[in-house]
GROMACS .gro file of C-alpha atoms in nm:
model
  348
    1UNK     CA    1   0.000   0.000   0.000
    2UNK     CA    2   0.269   0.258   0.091
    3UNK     CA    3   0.435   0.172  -0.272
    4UNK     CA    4   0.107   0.221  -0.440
    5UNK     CA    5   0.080   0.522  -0.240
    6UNK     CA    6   0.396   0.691  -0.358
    7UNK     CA    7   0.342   0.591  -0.707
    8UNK     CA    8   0.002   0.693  -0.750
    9UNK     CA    9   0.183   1.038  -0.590
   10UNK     CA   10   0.461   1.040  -0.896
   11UNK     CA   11   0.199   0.957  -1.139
   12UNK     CA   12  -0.011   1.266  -1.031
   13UNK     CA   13   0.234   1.525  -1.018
   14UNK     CA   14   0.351   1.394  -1.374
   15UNK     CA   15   0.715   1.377  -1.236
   16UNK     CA   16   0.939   1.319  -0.936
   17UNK     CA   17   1.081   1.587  -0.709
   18UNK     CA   18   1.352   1.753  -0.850
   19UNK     CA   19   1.684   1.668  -0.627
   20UNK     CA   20   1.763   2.027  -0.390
   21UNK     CA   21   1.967   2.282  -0.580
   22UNK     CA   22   2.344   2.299  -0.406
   23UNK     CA   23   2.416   2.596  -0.155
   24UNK     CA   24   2.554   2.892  -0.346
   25UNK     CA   25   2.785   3.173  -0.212
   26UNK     CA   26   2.674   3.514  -0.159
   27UNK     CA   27   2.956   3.660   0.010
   28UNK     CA   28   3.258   3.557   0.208
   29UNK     CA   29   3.476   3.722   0.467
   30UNK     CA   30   3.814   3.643   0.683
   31UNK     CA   31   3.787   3.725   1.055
   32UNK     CA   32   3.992   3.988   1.208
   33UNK     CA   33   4.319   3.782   1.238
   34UNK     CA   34   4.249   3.582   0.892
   35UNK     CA   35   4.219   3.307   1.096
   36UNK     CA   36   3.854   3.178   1.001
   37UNK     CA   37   3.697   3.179   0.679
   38UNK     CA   38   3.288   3.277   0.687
   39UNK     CA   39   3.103   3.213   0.407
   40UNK     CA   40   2.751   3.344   0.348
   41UNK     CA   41   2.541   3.121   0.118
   42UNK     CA   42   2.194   3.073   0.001
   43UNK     CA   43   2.117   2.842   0.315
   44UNK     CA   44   2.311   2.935   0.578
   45UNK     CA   45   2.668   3.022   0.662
   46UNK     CA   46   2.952   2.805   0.715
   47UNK     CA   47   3.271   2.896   0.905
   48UNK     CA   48   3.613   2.746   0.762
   49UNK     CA   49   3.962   2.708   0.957
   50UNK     CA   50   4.185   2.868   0.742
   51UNK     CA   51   4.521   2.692   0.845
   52UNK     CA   52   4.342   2.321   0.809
   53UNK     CA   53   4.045   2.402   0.549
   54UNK     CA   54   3.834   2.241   0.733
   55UNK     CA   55   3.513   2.325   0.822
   56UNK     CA   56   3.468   2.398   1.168
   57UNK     CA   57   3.034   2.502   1.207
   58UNK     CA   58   2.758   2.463   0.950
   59UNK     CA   59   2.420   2.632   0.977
   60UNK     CA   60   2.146   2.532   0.722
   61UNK     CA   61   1.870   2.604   0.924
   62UNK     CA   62   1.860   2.982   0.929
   63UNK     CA   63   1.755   3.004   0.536
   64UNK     CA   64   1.947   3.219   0.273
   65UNK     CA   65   2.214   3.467   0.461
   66UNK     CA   66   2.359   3.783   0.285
   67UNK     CA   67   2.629   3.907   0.557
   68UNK     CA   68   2.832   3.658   0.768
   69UNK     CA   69   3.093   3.827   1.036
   70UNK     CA   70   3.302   3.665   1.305
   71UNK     CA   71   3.467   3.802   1.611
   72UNK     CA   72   3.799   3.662   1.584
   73UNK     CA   73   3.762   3.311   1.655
   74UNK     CA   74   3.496   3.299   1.937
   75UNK     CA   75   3.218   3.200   1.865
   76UNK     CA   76   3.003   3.477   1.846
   77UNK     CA   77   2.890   3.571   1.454
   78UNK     CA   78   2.646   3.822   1.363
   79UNK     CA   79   2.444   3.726   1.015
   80UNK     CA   80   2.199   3.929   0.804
   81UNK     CA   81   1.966   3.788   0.550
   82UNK     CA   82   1.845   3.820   0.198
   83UNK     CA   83   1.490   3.878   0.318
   84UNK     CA   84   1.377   3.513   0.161
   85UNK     CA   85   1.218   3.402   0.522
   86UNK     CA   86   1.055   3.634   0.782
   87UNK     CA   87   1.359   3.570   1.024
   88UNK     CA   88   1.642   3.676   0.820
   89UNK     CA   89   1.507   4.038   0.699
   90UNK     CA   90   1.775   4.269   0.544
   91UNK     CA   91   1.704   4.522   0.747
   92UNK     CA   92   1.790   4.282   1.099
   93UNK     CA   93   2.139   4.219   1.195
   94UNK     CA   94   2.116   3.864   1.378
   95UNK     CA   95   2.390   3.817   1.674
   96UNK     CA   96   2.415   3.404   1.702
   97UNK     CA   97   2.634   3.178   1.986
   98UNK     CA   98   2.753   2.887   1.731
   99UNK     CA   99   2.816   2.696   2.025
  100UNK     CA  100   2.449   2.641   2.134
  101UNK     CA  101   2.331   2.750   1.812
  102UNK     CA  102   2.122   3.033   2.013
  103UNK     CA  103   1.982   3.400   1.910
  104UNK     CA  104   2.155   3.644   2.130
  105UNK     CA  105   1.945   3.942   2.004
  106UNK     CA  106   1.820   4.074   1.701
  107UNK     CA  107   1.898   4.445   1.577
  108UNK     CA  108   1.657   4.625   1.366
  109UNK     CA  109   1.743   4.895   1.154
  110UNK     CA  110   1.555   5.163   0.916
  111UNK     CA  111   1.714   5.040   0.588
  112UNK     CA  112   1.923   4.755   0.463
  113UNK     CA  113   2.206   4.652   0.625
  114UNK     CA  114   2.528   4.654   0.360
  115UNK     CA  115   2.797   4.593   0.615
  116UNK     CA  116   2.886   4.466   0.993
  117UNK     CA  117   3.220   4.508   1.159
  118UNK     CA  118   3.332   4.355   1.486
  119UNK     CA  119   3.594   4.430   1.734
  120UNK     CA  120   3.652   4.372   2.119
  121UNK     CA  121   3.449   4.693   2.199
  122UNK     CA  122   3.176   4.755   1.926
  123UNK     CA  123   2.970   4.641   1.666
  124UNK     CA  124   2.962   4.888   1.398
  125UNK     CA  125   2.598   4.839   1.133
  126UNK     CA  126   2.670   5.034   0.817
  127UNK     CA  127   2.355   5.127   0.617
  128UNK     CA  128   2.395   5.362   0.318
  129UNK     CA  129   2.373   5.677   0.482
  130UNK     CA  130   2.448   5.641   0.833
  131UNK     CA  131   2.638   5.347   1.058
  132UNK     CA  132   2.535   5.230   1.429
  133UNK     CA  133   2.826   5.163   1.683
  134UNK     CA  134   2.678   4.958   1.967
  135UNK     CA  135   2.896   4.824   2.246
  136UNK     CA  136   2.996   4.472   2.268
  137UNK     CA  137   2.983   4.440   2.641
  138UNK     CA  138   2.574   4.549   2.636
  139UNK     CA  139   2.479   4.606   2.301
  140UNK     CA  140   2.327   4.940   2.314
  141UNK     CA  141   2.344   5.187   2.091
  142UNK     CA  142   2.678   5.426   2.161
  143UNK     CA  143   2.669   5.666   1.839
  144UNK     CA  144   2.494   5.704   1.511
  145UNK     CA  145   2.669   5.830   1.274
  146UNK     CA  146   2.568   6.058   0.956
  147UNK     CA  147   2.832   5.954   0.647
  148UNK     CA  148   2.748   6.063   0.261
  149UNK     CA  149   2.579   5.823   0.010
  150UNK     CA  150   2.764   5.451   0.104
  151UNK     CA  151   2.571   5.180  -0.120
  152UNK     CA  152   2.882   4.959  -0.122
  153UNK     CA  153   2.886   4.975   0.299
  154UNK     CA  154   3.253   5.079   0.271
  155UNK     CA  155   3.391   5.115   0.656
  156UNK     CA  156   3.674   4.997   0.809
  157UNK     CA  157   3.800   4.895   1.201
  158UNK     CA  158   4.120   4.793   1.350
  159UNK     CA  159   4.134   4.508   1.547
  160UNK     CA  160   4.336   4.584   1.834
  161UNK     CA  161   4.270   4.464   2.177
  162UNK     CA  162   4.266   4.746   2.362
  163UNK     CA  163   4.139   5.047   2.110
  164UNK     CA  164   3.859   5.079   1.884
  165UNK     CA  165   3.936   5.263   1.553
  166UNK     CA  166   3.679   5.328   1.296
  167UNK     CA  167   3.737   5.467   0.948
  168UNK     CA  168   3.410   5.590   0.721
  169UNK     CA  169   3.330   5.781   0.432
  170UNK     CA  170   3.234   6.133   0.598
  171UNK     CA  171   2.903   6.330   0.524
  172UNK     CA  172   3.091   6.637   0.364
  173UNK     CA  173   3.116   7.006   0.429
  174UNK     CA  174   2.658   7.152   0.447
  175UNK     CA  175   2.605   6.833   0.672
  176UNK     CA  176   2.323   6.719   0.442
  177UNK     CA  177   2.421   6.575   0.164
  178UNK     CA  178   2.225   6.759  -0.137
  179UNK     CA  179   2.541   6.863  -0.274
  180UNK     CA  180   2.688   7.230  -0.367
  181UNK     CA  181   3.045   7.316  -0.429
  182UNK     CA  182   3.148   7.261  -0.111
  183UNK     CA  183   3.003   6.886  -0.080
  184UNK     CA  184   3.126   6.782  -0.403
  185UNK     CA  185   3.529   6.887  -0.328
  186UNK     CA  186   3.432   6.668   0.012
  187UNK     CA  187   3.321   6.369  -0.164
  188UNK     CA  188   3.637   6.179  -0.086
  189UNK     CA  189   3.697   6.253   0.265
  190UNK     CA  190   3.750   5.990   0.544
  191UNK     CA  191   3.596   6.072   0.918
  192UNK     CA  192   3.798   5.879   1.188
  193UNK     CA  193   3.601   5.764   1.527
  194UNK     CA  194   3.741   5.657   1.850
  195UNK     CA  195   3.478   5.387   1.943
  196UNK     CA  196   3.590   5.359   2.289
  197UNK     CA  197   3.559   5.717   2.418
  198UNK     CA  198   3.300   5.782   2.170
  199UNK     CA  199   3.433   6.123   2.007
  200UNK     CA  200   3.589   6.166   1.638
  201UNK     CA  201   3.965   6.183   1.624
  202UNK     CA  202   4.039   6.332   1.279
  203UNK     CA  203   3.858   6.387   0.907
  204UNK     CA  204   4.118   6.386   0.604
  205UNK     CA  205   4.063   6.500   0.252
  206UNK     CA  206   4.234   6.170   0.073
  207UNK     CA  207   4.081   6.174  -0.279
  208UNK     CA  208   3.923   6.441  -0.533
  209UNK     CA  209   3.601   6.121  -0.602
  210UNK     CA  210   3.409   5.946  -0.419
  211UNK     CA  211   3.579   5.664  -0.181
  212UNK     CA  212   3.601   5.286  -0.288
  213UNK     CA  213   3.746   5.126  -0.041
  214UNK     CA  214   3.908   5.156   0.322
  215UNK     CA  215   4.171   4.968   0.518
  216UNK     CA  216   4.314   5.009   0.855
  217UNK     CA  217   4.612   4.820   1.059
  218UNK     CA  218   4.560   4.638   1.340
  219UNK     CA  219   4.635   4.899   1.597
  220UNK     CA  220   4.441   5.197   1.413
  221UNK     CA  221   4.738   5.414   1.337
  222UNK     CA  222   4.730   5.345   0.944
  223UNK     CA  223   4.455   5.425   0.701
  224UNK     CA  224   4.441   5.306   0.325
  225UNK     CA  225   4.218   5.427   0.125
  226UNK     CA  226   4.110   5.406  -0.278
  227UNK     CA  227   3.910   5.586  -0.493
  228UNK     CA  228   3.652   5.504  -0.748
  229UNK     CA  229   3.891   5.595  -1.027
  230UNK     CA  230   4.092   5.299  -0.906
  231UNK     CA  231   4.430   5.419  -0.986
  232UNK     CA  232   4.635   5.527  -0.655
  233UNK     CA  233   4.626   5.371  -0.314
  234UNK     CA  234   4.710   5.618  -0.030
  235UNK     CA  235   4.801   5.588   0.286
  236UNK     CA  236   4.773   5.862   0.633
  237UNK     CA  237   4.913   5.859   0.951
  238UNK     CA  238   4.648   5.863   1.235
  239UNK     CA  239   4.518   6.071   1.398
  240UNK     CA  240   4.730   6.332   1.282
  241UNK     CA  241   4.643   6.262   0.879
  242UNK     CA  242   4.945   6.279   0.754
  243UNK     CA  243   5.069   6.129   0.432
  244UNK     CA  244   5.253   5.874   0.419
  245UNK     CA  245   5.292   5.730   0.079
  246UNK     CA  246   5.113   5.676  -0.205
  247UNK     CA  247   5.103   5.366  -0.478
  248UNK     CA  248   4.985   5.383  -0.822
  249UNK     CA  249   4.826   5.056  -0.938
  250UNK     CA  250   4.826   5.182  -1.329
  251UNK     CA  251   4.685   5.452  -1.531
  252UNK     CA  252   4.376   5.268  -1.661
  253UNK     CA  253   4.077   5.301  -1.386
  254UNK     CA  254   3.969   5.014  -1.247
  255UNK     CA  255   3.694   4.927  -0.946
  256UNK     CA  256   3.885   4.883  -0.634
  257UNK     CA  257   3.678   4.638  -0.371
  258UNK     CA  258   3.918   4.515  -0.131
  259UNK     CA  259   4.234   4.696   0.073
  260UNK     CA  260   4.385   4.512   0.373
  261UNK     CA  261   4.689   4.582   0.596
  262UNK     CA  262   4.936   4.269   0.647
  263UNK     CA  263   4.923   4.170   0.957
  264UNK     CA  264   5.271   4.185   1.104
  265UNK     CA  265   5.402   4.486   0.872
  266UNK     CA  266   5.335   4.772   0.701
  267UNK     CA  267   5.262   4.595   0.345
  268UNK     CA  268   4.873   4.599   0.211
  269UNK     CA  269   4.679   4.423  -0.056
  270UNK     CA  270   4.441   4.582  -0.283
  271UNK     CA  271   4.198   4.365  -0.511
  272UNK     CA  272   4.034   4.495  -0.829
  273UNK     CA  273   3.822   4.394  -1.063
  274UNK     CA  274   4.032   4.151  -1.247
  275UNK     CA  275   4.409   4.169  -1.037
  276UNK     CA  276   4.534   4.143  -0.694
  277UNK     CA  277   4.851   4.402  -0.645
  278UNK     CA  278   5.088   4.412  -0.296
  279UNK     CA  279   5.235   4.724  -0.209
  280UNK     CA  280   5.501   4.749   0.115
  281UNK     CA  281   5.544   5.004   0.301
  282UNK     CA  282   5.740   5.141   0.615
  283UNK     CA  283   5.480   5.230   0.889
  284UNK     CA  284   5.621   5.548   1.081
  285UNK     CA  285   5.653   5.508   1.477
  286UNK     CA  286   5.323   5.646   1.652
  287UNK     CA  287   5.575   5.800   1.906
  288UNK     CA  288   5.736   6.000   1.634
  289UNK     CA  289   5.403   6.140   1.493
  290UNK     CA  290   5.295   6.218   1.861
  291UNK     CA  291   5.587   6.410   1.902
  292UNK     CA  292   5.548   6.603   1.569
  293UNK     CA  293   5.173   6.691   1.607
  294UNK     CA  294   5.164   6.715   2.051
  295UNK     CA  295   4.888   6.438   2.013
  296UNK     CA  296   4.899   6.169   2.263
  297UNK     CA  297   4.937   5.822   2.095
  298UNK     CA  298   4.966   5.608   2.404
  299UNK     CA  299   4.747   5.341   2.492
  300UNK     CA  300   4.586   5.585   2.770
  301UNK     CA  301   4.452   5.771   2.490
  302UNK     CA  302   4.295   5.496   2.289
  303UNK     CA  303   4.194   5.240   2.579
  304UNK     CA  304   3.910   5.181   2.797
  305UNK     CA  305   3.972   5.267   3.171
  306UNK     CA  306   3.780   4.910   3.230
  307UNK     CA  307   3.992   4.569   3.144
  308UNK     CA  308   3.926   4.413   2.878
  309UNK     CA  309   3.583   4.200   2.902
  310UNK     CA  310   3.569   3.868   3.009
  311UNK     CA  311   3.380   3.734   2.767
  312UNK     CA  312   3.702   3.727   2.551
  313UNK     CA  313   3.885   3.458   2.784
  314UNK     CA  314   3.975   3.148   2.625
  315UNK     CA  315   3.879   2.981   2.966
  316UNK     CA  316   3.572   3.172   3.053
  317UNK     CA  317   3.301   2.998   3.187
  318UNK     CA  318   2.979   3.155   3.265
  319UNK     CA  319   2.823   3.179   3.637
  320UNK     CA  320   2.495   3.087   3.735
  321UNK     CA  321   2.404   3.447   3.752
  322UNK     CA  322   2.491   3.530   3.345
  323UNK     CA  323   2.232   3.226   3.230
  324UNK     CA  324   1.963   3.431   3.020
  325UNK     CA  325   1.590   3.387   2.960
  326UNK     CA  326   1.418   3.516   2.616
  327UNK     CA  327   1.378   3.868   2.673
  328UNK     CA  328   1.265   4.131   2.383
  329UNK     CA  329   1.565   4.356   2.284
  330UNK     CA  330   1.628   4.686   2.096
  331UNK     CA  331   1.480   4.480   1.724
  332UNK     CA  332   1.319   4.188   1.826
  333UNK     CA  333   1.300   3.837   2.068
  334UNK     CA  334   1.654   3.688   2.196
  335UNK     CA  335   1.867   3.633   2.510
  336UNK     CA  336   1.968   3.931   2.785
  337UNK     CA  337   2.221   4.075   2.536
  338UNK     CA  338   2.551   4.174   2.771
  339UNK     CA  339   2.473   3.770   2.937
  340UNK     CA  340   2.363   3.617   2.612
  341UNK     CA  341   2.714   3.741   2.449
  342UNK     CA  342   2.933   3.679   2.747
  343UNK     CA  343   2.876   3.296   2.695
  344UNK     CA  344   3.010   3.312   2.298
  345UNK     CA  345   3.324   3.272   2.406
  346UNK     CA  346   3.465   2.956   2.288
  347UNK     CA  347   3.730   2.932   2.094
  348UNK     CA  348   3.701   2.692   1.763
   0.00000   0.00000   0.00000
């Protein structure tokens, strides 16, 4: 009877189910030390150990994901969606523990959400005309900040463990945007925030067009930037702006997507449209540019009076008094956020 059951079944729908279509990638993205791999695809993310290529977590369940970010290699990863189930809007940035596969919150926003960036002290949204900073330890909302017309979600943050550097297209002399002489000679300026004392550091006039793409070092005293001509590759001294050095890449314009720093010098990558180039550099001493411009470059000025957060330690283990319960937060349903995040802390 069964049989007859499932043939009848084929017979009526004139054929049998097509076999499931395999996962393709939407995006991709190294963690902060380029240690993990997370990859984005149409049904769920996977995460990838980049010195084994092997993969380390799977998710299927969650449906089609746009945006996949780690921080570092806990295992705390914040995912937004292509809008193809209620759950995974683009407009919702989605903060999961891979460990017990849990929601820590969900964070609604106005407009789509085009890029997330994760350090020990914030959690930076970028939408195309304005970015949220929210702080790791509670996630609530520290700053929102204004930036010109950013469809690509261009933005950049250093990954040091004791500052918080963020680098973003700025909004341009008139503060709103509808242009004007003045806006247009500010369409390729760079605004610089401090995301631990809250408070911009610096703004620097680094191209004549609009920006492409921004880089930063891992302790927040180098910015790269690129332009949508595609052609030069400069680099400033923070927070005192000063150039550096420049590198040409050719004379033909290209579209310039990708800039990073290396991690232990001062030599960067840049990735076009069809080419890869690397450029070296010498990175000047933050001492010496503190000296030259009376700015104070120590740690002092860039750190947290607190300690670093717990949550970080690779032998943390949550109390009795961190374990969460559902509660609603800032966009939605999910775990006591500052609790809820303190137990991703496993390393892969």
């Amino acid at each position: 009877a069964p049989s007859r059951a499932r043939g009848a079944m084929t017979s009526s729908s004139g054929a049998a189910a097509a076999p499931s279509s395999p996962a393709e990638v939407v995006s991709c993205a190294f963690n902060q030390d380029a240690s993990c791999l997370a990859i984005a695809t149409t049904r769920g993310f996977k995460i990838y150990r980049v010195d084994a290529g092997t993969c380390v977590h799977e998710d299927e369940s969650l449906g089609s994901v746009r945006l996949c970010a780690m921080l570092f290699s806990t295992s705390l990863v914040a995912v937004c969606g292509t809008g193809s189930t209620p759950s995974l809007s683009p407009r919702v940035c989605k903060l999961l523990n891979t460990s017990t596969r849990r929601c820590i919150a969900d964070l609604a926003h106005a407009s789509t959400i085009l890029a997330v960036r994760m350090d020990r002290h914030a959690l930076v949204v970028v939408e195309a005309t304005r970015a949220t900073v929210y702080s790791m330890q509670s996630l609530n909302v520290q700053r929102v900040i204004d930036t010109i017309a950013n469809p690509r979600g261009i933005v950049a943050l250093s990954a040091c463990e004791r500052s918080s550097t963020l680098a973003l297209p700025s909004l341009g002399s008139g503060g709103g945007g509808t242009g004007g002489e003045g806006a247009a000679s500010r369409r390729g300026g760079v605004v610089v925030h401090d995301c631990v004392n809250h408070l911009s550091l610096s703004e620097v006039d680094a191209h004549r067009g609009d920006v492409a793409a921004l880089a930063l070092n891992e302790r927040g005293t180098l910015l790269a930037s690129a332009s949508t001509r595609g052609t030069i590759v400069r680099v400033f001294a923070l927070p005192s702006c000063d150039a550096v050095c420049s590198f040409r890449r050719g004379a033909l314009g290209t579209v310039i997507r990708t800039l990073r720093f290396a991690s232990a010098t001062g030599g960067g990558v840049g990735g076009g449209e069809s080419d890869s180039k690397s450029y070296k550099s010498r990175e000047k001493s933050a001492e010496e540019e503190a000296a030259a411009r009376g700015v104070d470059m120590s740690a002092k000025a860039f750190s947290s009076a607190a300690p670093p957060p717990r949550l970080y330690g690779e032998s943390y283990t949550p109390t009795a008094s961190r374990e969460t319960t559902p509660a609603k937060s800032r966009g939605g349903y999910g775990g006591a956020s500052a609790s809820a995040a303190s137990a991703a802390a496993s390393k892969w």
